[in-house]
Coordinates of C-alpha atoms in Angstrom, one line a residue:
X1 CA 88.9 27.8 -25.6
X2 CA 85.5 27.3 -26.0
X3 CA 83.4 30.1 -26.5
X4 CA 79.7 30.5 -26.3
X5 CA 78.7 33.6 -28.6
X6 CA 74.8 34.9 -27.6
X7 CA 73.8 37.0 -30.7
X8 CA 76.1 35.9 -32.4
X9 CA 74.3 37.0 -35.5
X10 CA 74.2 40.3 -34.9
X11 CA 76.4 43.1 -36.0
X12 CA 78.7 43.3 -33.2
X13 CA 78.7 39.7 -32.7
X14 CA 79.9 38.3 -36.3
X15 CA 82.9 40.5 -35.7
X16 CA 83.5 39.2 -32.7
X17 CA 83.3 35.8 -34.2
X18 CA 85.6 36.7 -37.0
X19 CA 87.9 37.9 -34.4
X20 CA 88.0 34.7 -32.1
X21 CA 87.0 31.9 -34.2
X22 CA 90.3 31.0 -35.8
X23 CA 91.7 30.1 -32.7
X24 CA 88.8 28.7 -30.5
X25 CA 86.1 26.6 -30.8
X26 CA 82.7 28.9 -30.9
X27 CA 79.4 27.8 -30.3
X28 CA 76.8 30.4 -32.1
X29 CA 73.8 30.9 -30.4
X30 CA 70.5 33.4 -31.3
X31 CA 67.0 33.2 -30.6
X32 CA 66.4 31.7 -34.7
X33 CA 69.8 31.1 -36.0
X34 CA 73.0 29.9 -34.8
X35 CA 74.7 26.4 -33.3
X36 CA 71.6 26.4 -30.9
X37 CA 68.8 28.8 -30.7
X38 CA 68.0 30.4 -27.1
X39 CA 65.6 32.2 -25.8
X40 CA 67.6 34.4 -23.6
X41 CA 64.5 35.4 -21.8
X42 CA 63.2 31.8 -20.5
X43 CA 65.1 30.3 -18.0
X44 CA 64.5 26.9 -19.1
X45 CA 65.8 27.8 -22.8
X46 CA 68.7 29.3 -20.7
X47 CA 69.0 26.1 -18.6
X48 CA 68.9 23.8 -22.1
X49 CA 71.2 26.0 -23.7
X50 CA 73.8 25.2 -20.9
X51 CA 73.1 21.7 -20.6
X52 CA 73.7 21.7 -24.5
X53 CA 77.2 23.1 -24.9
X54 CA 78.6 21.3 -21.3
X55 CA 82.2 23.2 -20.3
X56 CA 83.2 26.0 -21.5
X57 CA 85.6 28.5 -20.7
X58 CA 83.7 32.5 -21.7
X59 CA 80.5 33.7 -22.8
X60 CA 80.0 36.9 -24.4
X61 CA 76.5 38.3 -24.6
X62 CA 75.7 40.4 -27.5
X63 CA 71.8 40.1 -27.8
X64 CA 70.5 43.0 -29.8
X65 CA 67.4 44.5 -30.0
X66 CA 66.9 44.4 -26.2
X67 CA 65.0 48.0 -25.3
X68 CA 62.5 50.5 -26.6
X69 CA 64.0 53.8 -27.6
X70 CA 60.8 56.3 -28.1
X71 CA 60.1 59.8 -26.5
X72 CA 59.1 60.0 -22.8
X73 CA 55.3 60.8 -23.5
X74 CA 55.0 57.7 -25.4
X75 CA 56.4 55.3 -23.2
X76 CA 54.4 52.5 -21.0
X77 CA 55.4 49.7 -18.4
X78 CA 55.7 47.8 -21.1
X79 CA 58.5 49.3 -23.0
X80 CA 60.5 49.1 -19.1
X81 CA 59.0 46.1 -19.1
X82 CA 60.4 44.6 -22.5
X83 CA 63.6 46.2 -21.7
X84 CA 64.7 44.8 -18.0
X85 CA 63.7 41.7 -19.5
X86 CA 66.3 41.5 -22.0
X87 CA 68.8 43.8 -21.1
X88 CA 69.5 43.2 -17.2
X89 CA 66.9 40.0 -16.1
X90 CA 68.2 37.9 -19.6
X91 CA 71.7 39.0 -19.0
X92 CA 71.5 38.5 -15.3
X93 CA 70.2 34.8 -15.7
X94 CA 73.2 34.2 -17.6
X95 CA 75.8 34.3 -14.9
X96 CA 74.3 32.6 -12.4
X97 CA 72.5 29.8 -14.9
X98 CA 76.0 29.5 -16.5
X99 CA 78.3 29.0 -13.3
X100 CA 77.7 25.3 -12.8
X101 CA 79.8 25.1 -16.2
X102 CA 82.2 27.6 -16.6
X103 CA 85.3 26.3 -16.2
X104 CA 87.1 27.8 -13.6
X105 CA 89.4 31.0 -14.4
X106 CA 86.6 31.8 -17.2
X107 CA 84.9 34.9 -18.2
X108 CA 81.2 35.9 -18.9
X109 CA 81.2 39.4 -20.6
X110 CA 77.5 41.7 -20.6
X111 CA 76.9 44.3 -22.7
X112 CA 75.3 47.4 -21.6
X113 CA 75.9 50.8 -24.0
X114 CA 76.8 54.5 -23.8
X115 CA 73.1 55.7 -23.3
X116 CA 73.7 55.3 -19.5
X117 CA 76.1 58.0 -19.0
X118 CA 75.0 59.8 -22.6
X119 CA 71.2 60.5 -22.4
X120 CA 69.1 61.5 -25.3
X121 CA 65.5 62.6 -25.5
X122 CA 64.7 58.7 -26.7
X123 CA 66.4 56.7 -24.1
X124 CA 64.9 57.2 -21.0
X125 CA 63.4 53.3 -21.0
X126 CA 67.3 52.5 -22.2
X127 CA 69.9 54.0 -20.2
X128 CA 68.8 53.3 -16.6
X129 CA 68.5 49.8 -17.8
X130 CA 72.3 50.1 -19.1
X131 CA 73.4 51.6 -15.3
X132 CA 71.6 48.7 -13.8
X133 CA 73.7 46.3 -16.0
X134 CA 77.2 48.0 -15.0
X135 CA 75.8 48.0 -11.1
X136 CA 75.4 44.6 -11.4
X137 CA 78.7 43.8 -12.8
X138 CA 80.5 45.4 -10.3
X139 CA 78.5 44.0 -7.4
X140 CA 78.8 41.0 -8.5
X141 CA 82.1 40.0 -10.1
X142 CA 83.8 39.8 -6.4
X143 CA 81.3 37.5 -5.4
X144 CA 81.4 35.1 -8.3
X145 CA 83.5 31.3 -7.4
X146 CA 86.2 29.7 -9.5
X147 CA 88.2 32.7 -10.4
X148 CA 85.4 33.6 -12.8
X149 CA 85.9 37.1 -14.3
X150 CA 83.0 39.1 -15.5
X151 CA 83.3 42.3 -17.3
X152 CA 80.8 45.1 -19.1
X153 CA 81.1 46.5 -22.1
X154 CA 79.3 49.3 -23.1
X155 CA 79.2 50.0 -27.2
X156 CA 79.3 53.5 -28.6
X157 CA 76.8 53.7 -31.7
X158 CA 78.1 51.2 -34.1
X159 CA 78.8 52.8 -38.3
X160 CA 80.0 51.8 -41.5
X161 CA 83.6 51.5 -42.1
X162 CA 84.8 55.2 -43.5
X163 CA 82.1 57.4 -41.4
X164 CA 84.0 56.1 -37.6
X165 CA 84.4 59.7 -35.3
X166 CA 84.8 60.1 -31.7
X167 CA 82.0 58.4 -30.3
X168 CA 81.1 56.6 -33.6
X169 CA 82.9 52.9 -34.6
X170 CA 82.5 50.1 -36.3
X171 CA 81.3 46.9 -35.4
X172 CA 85.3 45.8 -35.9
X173 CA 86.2 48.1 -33.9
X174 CA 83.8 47.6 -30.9
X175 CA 84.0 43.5 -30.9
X176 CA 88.1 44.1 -30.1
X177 CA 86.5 45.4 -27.0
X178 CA 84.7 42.4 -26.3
X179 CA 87.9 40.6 -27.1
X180 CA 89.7 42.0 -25.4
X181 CA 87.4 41.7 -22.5

């Protein structure tokens, strides 16, 4: 299978790389580093990213760094701003830019995280963002052609091998979820 990995880079997604790239062609991609850089948040470096790799059969998106965490008095439109960007607009753009490719039966996996279902004093301009990312999922995964399957997943925090808890594991740990997705 051919597999396109977006932040691929990251934490989460060089597990996930580890985990899947013995037995299937992966195509690394990050807004610096990787087989191709991508701006996740332009459509056209969406559109090029596409056109680049041709077929493929999954996508996982594992972007980091995608919304502001800061306390409620501090926050402006543009911390809700910079987040729906990247966490539901960026993510969003991926299924429907990335159809015309997928080879049918595939799978596109988002991520969203725990924050929408456990809130904090620093996540208000997170977790609603993370909700809108599961709505979407499940709105749309009926409606998508070719037997595409899209799933969710949403990451607990992510530690260091040693210190995992209940609601605490490591990036190993959490790219089997994505795996498995």
């Amino acid at each position: 299978m051919k597999i396109i990995i977006i932040g691929a880079s990251g934490k989460i997604g060089r597990e996930i790389d580890r985990a899947l790239s013995q037995d299937h062609e992966i195509v690394r991609v990050g807004a610096t580093s990787g087989d191709i850089q991508c701006d996740y948040t332009n459509p056209s470096s969406v559109q090029s990213m596409f056109d680049n790799v041709g077929a493929y059969d999954a996508l996982v998106a594992v972007a980091g760094r995608d919304s502001h965490f800061g306390p409620f008095e501090g926050l402006t439109d543009d911390h809700f701003r910079y987040g729906f960007e990247r966490k539901v607009l960026a993510q969003t753009r991926l299924v429907y830019l990335g159809q015309p490719t997928i080879r049918d039966g595939g799978s596109i996996t988002l991520t969203s995280g725990f924050l929408s279902d456990y809130p904090n004093p620093s996540s208000l301009a997170t977790g609603p963002l993370n909700s809108a990312v599961d709505t979407f999922v499940q709105h749309a995964a009926p409606l998508l052609p070719k037997n595409i399957r899209l799933n969710v997943v949403s990451p607990a925090p992510v530690v260091e091998p040693g210190h995992e808890r209940q609601g605490l594991v490591t990036e190993a740990q959490t790219a089997q979820y994505y795996v498995n997705a």
